[in-house]
Short mmCIF file of N, CA and C in Angstrom, two decimals:
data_model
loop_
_atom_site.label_atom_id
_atom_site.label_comp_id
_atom_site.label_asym_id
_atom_site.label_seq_id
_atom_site.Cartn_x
_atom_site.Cartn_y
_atom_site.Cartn_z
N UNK A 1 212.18 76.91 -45.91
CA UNK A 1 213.21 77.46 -46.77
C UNK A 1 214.16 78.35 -45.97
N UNK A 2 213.53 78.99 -44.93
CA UNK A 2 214.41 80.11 -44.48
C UNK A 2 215.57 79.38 -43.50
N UNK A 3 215.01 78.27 -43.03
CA UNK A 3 215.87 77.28 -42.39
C UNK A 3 217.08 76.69 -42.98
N UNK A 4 216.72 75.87 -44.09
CA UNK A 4 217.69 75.78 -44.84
C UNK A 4 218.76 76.39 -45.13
N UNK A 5 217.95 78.08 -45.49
CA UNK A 5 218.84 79.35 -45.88
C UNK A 5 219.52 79.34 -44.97
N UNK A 6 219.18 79.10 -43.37
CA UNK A 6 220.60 79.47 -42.16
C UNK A 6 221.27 78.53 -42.56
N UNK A 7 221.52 77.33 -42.75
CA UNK A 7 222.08 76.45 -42.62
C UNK A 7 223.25 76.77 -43.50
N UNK A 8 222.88 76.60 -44.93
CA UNK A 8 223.70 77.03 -45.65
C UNK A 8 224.66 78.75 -45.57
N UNK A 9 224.13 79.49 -44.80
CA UNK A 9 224.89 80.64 -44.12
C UNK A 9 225.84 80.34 -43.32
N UNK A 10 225.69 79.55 -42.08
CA UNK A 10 226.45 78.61 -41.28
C UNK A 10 227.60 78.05 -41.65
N UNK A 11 227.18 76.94 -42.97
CA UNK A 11 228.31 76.48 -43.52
C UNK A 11 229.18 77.06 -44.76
N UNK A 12 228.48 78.32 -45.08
CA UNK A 12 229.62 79.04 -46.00
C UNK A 12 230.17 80.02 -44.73
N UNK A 13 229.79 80.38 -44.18
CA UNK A 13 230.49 81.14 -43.08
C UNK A 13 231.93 80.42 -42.24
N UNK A 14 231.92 79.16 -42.16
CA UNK A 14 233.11 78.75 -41.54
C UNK A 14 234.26 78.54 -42.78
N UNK A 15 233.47 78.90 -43.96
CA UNK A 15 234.89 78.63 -44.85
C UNK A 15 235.88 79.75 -45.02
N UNK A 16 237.10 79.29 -45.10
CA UNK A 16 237.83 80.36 -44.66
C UNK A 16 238.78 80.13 -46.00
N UNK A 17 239.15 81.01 -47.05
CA UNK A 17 239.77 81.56 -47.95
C UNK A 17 240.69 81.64 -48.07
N UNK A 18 242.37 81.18 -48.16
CA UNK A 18 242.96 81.76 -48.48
C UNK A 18 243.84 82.32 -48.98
N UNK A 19 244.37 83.85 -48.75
CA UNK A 19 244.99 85.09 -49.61
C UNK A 19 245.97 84.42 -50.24
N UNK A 20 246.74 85.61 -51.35
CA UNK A 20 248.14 84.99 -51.78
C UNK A 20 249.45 85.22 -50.54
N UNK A 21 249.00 85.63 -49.73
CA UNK A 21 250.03 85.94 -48.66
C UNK A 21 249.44 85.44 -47.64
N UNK A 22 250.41 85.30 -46.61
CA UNK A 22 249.91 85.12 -45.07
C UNK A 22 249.20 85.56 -44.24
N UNK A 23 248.19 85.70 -43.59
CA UNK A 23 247.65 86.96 -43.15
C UNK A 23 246.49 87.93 -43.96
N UNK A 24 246.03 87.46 -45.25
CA UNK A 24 245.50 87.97 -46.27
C UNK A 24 244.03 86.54 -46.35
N UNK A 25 243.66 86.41 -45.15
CA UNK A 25 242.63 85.36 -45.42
C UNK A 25 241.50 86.07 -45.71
N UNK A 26 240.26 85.44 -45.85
CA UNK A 26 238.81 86.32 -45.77
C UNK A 26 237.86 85.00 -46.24
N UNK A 27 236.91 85.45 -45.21
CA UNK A 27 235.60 84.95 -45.05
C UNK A 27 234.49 85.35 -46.51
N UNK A 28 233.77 84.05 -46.72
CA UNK A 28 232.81 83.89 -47.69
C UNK A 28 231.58 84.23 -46.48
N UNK A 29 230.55 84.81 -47.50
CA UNK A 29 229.20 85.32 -46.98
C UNK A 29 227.72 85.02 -48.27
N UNK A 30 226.88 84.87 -47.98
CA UNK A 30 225.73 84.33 -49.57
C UNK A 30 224.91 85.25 -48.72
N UNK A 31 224.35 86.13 -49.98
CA UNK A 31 222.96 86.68 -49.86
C UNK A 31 222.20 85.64 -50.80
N UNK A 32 221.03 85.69 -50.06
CA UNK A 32 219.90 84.74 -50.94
C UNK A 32 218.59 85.11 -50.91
N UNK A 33 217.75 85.34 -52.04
CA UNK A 33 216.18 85.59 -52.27
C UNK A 33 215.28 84.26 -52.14
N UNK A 34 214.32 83.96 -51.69
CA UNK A 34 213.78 83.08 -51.77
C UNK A 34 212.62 83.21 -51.66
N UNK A 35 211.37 82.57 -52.78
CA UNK A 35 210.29 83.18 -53.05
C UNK A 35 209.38 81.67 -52.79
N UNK A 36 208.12 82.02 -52.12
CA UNK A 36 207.45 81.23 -51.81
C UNK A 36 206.24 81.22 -52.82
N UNK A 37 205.37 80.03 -53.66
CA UNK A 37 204.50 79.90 -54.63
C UNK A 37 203.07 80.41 -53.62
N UNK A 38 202.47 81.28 -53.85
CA UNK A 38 200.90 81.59 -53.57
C UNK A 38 200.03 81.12 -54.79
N UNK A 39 198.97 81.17 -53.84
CA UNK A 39 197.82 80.36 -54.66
C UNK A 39 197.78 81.10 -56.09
N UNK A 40 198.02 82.86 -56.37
CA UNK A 40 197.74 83.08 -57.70
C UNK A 40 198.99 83.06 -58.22
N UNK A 41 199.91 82.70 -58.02
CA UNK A 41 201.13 82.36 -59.27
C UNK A 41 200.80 81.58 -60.16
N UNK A 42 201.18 81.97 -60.78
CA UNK A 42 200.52 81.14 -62.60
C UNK A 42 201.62 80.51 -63.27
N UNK A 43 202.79 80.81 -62.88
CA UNK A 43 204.01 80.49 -64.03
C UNK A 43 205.53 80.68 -63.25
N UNK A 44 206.19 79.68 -63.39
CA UNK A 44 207.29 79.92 -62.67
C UNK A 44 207.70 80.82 -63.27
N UNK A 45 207.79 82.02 -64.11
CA UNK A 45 208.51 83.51 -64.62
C UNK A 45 207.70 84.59 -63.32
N UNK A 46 206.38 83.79 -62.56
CA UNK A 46 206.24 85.20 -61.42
C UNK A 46 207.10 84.79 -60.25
N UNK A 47 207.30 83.52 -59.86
CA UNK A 47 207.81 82.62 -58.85
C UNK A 47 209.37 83.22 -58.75
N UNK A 48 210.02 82.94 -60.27
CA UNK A 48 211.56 83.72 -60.73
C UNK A 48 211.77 85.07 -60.31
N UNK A 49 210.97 85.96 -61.05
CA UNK A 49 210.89 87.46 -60.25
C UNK A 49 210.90 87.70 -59.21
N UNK A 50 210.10 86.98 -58.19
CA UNK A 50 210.47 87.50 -56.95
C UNK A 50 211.22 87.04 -56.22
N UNK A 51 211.85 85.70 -56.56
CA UNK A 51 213.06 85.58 -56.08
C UNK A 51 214.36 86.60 -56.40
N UNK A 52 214.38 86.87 -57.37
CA UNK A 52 215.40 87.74 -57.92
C UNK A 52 215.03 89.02 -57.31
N UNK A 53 213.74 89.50 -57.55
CA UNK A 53 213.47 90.67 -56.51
C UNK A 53 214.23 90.77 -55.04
N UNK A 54 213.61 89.39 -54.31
CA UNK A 54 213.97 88.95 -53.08
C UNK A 54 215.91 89.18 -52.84
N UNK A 55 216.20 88.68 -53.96
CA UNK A 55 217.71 88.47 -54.04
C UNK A 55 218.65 89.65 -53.94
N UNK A 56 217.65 90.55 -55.00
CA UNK A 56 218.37 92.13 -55.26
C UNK A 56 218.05 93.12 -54.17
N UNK A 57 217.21 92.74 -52.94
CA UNK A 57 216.61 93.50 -51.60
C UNK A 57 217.87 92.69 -50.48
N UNK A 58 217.96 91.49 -50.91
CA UNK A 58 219.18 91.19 -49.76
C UNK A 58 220.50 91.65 -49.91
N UNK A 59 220.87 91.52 -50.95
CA UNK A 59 222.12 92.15 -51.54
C UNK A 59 221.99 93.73 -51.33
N UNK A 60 221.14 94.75 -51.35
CA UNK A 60 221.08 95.67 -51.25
C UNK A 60 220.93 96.13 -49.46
N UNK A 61 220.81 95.12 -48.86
CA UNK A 61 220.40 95.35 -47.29
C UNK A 61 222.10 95.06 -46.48
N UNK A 62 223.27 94.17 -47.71
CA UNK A 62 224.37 94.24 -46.73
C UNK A 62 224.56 92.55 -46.95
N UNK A 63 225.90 92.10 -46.28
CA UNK A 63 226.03 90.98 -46.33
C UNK A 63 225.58 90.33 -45.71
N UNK A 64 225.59 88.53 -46.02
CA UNK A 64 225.26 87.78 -45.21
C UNK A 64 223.62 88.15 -45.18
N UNK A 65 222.77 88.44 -45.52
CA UNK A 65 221.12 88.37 -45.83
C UNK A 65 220.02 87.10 -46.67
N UNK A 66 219.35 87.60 -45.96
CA UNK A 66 217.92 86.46 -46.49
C UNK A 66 216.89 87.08 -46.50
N UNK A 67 216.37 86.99 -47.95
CA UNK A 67 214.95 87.64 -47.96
C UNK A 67 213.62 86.58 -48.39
N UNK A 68 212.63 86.28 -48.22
CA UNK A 68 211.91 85.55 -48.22
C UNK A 68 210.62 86.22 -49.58
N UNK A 69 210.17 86.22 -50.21
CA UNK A 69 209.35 86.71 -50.91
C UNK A 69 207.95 85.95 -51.02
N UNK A 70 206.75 86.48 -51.13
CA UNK A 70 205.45 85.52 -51.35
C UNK A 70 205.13 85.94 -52.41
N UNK A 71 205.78 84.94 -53.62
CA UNK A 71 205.08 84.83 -55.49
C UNK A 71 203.98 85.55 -55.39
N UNK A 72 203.42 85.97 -56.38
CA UNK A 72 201.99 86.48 -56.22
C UNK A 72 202.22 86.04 -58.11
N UNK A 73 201.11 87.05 -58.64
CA UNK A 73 200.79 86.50 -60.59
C UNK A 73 201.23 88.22 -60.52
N UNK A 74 201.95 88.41 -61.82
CA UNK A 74 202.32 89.84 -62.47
C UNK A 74 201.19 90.83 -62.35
N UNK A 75 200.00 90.72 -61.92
CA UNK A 75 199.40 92.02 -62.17
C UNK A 75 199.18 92.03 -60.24
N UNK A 76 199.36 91.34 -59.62
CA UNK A 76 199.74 91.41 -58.33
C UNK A 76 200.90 91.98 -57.37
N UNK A 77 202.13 91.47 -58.05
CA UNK A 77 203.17 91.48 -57.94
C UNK A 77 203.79 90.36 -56.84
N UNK A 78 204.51 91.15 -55.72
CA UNK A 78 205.10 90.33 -54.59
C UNK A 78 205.41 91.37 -53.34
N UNK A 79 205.30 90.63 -52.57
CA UNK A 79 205.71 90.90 -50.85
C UNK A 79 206.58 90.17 -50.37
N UNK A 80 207.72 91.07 -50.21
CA UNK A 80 208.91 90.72 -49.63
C UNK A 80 208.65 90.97 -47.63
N UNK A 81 209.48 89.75 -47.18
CA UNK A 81 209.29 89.91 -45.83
C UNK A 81 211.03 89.83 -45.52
N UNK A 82 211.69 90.50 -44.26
CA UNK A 82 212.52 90.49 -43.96
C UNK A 82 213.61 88.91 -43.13
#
């Protein structure tokens, strides 16, 4: 997954935007969470959470980020890795 995730960083990164004026271009950037299923996930609603967890730790770390998360079941929670 995290592979993928570069990939798709890569190719939103060369897209180039642009402004209503000349000189007014700007670069696209994706933060993305991505949560991996462990053996005690029970329900894709714990799988969801920590992606979104994952999502709201990349976005909060700056642009252009990837966070990887390992699902766990709600009374577990999740572990986010960088």
């Amino acid at each position: 997954a995290r592979i993928v995730a570069g990939k798709i960083q890569a190719a939103v990164s060369k897209i180039e935007v642009l402004g209503q004026r000349p000189g007014h271009e700007f670069k696209l950037t994706v933060s993305q969470g991505i949560a991996v299923a462990g053996p005690a996930v029970r329900s894709y609603v714990d799988l969801m959470r920590a992606a979104e967890q994952a999502l709201a730790e990349a976005r909060a770390s700056g642009y252009d980020e990837v966070r990887v998360a390992q699902a766990q079941s709600d009374a577990e929670g999740y572990t986010a890795a960088a």
